[in-house]
GROMACS .gro file of C-alpha atoms in nm:
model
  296
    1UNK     CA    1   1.852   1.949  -1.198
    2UNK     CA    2   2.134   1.784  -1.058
    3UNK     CA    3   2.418   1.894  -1.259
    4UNK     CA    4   2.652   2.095  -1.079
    5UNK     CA    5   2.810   2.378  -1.290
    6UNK     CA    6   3.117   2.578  -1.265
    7UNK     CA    7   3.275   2.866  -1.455
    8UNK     CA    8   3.639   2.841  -1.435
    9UNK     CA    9   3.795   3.170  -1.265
   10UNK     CA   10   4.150   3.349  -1.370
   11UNK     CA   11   4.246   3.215  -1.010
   12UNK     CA   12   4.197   2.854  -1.104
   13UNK     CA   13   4.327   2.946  -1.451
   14UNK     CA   14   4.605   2.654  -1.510
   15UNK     CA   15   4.490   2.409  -1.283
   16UNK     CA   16   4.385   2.046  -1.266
   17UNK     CA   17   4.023   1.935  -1.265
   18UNK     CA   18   4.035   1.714  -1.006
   19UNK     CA   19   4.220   2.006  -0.772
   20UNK     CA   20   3.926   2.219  -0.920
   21UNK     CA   21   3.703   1.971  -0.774
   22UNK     CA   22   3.903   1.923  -0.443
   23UNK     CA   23   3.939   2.221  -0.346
   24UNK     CA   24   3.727   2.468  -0.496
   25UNK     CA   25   3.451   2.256  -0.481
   26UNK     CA   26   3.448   2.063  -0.212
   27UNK     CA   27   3.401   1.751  -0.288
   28UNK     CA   28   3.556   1.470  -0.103
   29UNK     CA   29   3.805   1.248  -0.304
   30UNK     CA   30   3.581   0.929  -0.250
   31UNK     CA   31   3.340   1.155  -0.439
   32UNK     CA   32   3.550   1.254  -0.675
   33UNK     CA   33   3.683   0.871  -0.705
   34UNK     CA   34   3.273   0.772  -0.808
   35UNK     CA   35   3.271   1.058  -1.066
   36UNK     CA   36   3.589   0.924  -1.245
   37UNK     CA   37   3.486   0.604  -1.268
   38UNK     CA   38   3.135   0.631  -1.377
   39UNK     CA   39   3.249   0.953  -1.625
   40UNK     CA   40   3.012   1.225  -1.438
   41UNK     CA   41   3.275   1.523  -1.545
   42UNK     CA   42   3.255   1.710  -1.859
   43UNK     CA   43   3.439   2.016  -1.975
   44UNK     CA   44   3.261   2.228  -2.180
   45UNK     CA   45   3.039   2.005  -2.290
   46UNK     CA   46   3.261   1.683  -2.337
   47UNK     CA   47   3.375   1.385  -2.115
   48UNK     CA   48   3.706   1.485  -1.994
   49UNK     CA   49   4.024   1.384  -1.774
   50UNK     CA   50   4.005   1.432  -1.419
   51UNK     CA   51   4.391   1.535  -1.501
   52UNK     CA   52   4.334   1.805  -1.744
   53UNK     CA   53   4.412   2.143  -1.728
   54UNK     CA   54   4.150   2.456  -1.745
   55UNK     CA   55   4.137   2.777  -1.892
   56UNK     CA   56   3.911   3.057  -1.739
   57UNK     CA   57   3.571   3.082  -1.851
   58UNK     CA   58   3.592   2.720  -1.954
   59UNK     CA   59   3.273   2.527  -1.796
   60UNK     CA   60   3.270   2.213  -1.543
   61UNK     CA   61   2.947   2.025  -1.516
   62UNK     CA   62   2.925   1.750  -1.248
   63UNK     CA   63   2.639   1.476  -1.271
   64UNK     CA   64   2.557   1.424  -0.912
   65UNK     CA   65   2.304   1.236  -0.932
   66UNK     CA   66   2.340   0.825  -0.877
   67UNK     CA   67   2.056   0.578  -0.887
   68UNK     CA   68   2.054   0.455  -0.536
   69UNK     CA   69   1.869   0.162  -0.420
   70UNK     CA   70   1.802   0.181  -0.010
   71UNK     CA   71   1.751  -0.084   0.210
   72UNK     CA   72   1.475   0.086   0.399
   73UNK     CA   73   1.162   0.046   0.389
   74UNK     CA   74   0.902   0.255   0.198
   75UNK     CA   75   0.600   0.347   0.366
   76UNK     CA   76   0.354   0.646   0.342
   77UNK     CA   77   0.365   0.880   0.533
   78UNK     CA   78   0.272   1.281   0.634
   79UNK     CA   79   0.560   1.469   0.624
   80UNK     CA   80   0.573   1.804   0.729
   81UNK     CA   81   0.802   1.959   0.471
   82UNK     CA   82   0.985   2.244   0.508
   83UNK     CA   83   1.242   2.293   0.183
   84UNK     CA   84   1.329   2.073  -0.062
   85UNK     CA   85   1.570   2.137  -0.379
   86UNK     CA   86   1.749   1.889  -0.547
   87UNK     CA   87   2.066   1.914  -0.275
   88UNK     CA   88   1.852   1.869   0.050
   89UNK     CA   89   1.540   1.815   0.230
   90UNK     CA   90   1.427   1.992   0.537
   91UNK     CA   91   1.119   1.833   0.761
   92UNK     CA   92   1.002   1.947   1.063
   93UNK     CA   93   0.992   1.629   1.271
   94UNK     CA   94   0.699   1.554   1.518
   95UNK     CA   95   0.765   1.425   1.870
   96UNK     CA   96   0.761   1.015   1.915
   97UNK     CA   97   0.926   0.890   1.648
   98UNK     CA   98   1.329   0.816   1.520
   99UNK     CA   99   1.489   0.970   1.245
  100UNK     CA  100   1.656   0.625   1.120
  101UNK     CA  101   1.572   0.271   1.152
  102UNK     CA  102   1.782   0.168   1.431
  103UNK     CA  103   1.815  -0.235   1.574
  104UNK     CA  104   1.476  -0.377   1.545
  105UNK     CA  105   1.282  -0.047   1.476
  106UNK     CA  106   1.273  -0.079   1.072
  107UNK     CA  107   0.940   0.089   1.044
  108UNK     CA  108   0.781   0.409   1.134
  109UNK     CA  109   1.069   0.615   1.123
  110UNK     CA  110   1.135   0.930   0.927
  111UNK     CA  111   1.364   0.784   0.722
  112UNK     CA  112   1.104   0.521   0.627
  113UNK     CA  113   0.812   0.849   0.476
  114UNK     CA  114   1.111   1.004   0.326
  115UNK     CA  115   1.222   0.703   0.090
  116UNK     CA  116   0.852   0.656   0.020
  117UNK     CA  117   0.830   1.042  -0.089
  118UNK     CA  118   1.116   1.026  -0.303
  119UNK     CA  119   1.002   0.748  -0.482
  120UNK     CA  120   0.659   0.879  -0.584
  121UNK     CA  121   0.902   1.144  -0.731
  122UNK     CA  122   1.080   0.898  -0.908
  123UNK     CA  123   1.372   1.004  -0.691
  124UNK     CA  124   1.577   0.696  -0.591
  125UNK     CA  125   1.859   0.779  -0.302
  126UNK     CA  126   1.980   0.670   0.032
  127UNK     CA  127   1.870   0.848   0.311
  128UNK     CA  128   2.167   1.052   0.411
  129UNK     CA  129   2.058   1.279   0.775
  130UNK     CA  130   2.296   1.525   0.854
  131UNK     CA  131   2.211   1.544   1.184
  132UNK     CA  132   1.962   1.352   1.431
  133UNK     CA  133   1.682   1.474   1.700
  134UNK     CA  134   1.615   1.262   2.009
  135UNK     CA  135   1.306   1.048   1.968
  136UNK     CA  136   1.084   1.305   2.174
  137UNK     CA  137   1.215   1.628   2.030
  138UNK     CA  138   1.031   1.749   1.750
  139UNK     CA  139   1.160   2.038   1.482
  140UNK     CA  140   1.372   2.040   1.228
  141UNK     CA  141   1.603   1.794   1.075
  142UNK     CA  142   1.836   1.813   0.759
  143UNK     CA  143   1.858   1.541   0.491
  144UNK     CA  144   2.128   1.525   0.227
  145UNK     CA  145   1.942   1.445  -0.135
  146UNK     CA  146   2.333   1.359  -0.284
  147UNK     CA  147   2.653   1.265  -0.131
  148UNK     CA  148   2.804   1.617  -0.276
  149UNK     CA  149   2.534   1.778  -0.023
  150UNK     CA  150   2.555   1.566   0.229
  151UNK     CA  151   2.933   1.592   0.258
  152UNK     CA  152   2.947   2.004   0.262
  153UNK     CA  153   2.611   2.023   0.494
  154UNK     CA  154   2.809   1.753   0.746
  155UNK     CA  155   3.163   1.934   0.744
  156UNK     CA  156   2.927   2.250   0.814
  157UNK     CA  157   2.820   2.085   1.113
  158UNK     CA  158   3.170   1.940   1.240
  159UNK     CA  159   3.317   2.278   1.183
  160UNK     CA  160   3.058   2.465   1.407
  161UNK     CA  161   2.982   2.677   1.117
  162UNK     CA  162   2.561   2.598   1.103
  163UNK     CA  163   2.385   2.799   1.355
  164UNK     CA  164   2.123   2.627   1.546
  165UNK     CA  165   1.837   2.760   1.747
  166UNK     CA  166   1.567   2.515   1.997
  167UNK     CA  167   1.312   2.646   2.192
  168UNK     CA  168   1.219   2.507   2.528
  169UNK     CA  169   1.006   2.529   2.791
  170UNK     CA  170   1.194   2.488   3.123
  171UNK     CA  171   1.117   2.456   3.555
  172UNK     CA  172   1.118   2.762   3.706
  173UNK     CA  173   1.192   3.167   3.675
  174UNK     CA  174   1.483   3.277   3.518
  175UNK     CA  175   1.609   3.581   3.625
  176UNK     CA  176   1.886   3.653   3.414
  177UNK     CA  177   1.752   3.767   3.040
  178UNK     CA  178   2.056   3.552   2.898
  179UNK     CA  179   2.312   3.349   2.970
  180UNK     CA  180   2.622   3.111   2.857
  181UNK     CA  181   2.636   2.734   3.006
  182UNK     CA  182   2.984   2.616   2.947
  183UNK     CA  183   3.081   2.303   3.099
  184UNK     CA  184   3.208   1.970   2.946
  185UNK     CA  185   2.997   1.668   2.896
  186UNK     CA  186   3.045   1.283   2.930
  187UNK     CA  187   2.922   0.964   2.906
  188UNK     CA  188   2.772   0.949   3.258
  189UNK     CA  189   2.919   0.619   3.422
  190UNK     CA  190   2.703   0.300   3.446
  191UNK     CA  191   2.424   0.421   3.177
  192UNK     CA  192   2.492   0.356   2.780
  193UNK     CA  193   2.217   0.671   2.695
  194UNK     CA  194   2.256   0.945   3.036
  195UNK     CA  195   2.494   1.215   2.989
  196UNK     CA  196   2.616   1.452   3.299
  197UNK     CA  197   2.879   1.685   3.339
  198UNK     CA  198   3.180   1.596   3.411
  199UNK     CA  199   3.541   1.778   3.405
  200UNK     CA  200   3.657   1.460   3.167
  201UNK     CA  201   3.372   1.548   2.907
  202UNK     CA  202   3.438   1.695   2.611
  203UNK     CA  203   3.394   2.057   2.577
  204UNK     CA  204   3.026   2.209   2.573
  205UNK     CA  205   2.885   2.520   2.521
  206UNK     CA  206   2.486   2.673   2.507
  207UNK     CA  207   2.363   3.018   2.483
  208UNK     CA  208   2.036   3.149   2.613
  209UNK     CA  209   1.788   3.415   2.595
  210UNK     CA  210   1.483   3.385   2.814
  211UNK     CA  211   1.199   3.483   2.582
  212UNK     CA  212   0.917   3.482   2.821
  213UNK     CA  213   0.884   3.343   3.195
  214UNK     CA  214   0.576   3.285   3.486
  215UNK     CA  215   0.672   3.190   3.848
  216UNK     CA  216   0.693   2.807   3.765
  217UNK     CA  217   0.820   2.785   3.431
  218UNK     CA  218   0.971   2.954   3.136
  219UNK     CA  219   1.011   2.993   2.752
  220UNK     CA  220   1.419   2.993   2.633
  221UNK     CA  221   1.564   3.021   2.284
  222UNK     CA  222   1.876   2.846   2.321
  223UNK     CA  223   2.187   2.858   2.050
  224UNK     CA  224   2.414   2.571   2.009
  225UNK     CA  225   2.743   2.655   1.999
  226UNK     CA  226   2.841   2.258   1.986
  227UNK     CA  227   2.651   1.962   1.938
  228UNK     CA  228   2.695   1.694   2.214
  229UNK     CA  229   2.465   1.396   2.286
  230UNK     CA  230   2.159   1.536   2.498
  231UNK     CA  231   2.383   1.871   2.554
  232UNK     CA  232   2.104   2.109   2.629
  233UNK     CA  233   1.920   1.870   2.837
  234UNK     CA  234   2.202   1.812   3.016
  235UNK     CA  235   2.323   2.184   3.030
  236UNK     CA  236   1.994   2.306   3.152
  237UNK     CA  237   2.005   2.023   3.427
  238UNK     CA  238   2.327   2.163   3.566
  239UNK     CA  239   2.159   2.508   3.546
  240UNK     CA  240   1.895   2.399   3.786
  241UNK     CA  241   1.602   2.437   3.484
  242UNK     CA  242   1.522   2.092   3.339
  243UNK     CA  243   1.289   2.069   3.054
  244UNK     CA  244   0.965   2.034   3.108
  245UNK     CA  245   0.878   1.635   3.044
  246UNK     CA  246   1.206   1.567   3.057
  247UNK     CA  247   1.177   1.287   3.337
  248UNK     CA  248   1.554   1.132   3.275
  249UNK     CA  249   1.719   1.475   3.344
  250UNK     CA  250   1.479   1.575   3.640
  251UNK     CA  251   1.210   1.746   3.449
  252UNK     CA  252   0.819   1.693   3.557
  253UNK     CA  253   0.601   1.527   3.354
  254UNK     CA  254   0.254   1.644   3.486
  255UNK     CA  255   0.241   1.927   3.210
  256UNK     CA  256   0.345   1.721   2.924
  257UNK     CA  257   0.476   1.343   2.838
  258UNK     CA  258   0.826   1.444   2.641
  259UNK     CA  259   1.086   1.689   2.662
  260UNK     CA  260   0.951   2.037   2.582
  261UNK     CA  261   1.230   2.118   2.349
  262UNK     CA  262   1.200   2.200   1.953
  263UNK     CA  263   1.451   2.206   1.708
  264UNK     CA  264   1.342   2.584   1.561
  265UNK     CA  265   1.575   2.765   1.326
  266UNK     CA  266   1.904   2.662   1.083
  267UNK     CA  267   2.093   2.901   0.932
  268UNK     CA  268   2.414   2.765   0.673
  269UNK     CA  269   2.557   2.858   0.355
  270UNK     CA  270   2.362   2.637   0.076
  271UNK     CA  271   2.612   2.345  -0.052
  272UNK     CA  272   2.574   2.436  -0.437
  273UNK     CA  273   2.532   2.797  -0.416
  274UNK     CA  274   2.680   2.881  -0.097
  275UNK     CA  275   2.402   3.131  -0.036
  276UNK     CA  276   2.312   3.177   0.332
  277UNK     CA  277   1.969   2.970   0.387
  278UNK     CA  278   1.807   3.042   0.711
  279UNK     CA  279   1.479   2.763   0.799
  280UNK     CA  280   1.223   2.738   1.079
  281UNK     CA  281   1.013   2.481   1.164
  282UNK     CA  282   0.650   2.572   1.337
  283UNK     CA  283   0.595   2.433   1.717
  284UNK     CA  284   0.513   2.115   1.777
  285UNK     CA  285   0.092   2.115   1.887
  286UNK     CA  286   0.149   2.022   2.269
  287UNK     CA  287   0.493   2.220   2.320
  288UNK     CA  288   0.203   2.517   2.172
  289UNK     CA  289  -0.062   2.430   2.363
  290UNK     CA  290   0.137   2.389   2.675
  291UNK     CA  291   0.338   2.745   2.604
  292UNK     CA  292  -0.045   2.905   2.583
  293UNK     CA  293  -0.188   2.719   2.952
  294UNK     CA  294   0.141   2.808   3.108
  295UNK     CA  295   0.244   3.138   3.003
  296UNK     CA  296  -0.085   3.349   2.937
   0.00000   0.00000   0.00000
């Protein structure tokens, strides 16, 4: 259902809808703009004022749901589904392709299985990612389903408040258990993709916890602590440990043919019911099968 519903409290007792909406809610004022215009607010029941005043246990119901042509295109695909409510979609992505059509790459994206999917539902949306994976790094990835959702899920991200676990295979024996990388990443001069670390970067932080380790390689659950382009690539770089595959940040490719790195667990509060939701996305087959050869 994608009415959103909410009981008026003593504390919002004698306030405006639209501040109810602002800033109890959440949602942005473009948002709240849309819903004016197109009459998606009722008050117990009845089309109503965005200026109106409420009472406590009066009831707000919000139509979030818009009829949304995209301009991608459809095609079938297998997803590897995770969650889905009517707020947001969770897919555990496999290594090799994009999330979004980008330049000349229309096709064969996840986007592309996703707008297919929703419209065998009869679900008709714009594909809204909260976040995006590298092409070769599989795991998890977050859709918005509404603009409501997508808004709350993205300010969770900007203010560092959706923890994020990856799990990667890495060049050599750790001895340390864990560990914090902290140093500042850039655009690395000459190169429109290569990051490195530089003291003009923008600040960067990782956490690790080696979870398992042989003489030439080990197993690392790493926690973002903020999200920059390539950041634990490049962090594990400057720690002397490049991924596994990872050929443009010194990594070997003998063992495998892409980054051995896996987008593993989410945890954030849920955008309609602010309930803590905590996913995890199964390895990837050759980050698996490489784990097993390498570390048995």
């Amino acid at each position: 259902m994608e009415i959103l519903t909410h009981i008026v409290t003593s504390e919002d007792a004698g306030r405006r809808i639209r501040q109810i909406l602002l800033s109890r809610l959440g949602i942005s004022r473009s948002l709240i703009q849309r819903l004016r215009e197109n009459d998606r607010v009722q008050l117990n029941g009845h089309p109503v004022f965005l200026t109106q005043y409420v009472q406590a246990g009066d009831i707000l119901s919000i139509d979030l749901q818009f009829d949304e042509d995209s301009t991608i295109i459809p095609e079938q695909m297998l997803l590897d589904i995770i969650y889905e409510d009517e707020d947001f979609l969770a897919l555990n992505k496999p290594p090799g392709i994009i999330v979004h059509p980008v330049g000349q790459e229309i096709s064969g994206t996840l986007a592309n299985g996703v707008i297919h999917h929703w419209l065998e539902q009869g679900f008709r949306s714009k594909f809204r990612p909260i976040h995006r994976l590298d092409r070769n790094t599989s795991g998890l990835v977050l859709v918005g389903k509404n603009q409501f959702a997508h808004q709350s899920l993205y300010r969770q991200f900007a203010e560092h408040r959706v923890r994020r676990w990856y799990l990667a295979l890495v060049e050599g024996y750790l001895s340390e258990p864990t560990g914090t990388i902290t140093a500042p990443i850039g655009r690395k001069p000459g190169s429109i993709v290569e990051r490195w670390v530089s003291p003009d970067g923008q600040e960067a932080i990782t956490h690790f916890e080696v979870l398992a380790t042989s003489e030439n390689a080990s197993l690392l659950r790493l926690n973002l602590e903020t999200g920059r382009t390539h950041q634990i690539r490049v962090h594990l770089q400057h720690l002397g440990h490049p991924l596994l595959g990872d050929t443009l940040y010194g990594g070997s490719s003998s063992l495998i043919s892409r980054q051995a790195l896996h987008s593993f667990r989410f945890q954030f509060s849920h955008p309609r019911t602010s309930k803590t939701v905590t996913l995890e996305a199964p390895l990837a087959p050759d980050i698996e099968k490489l784990l097993n050869v390498i570390l048995s």
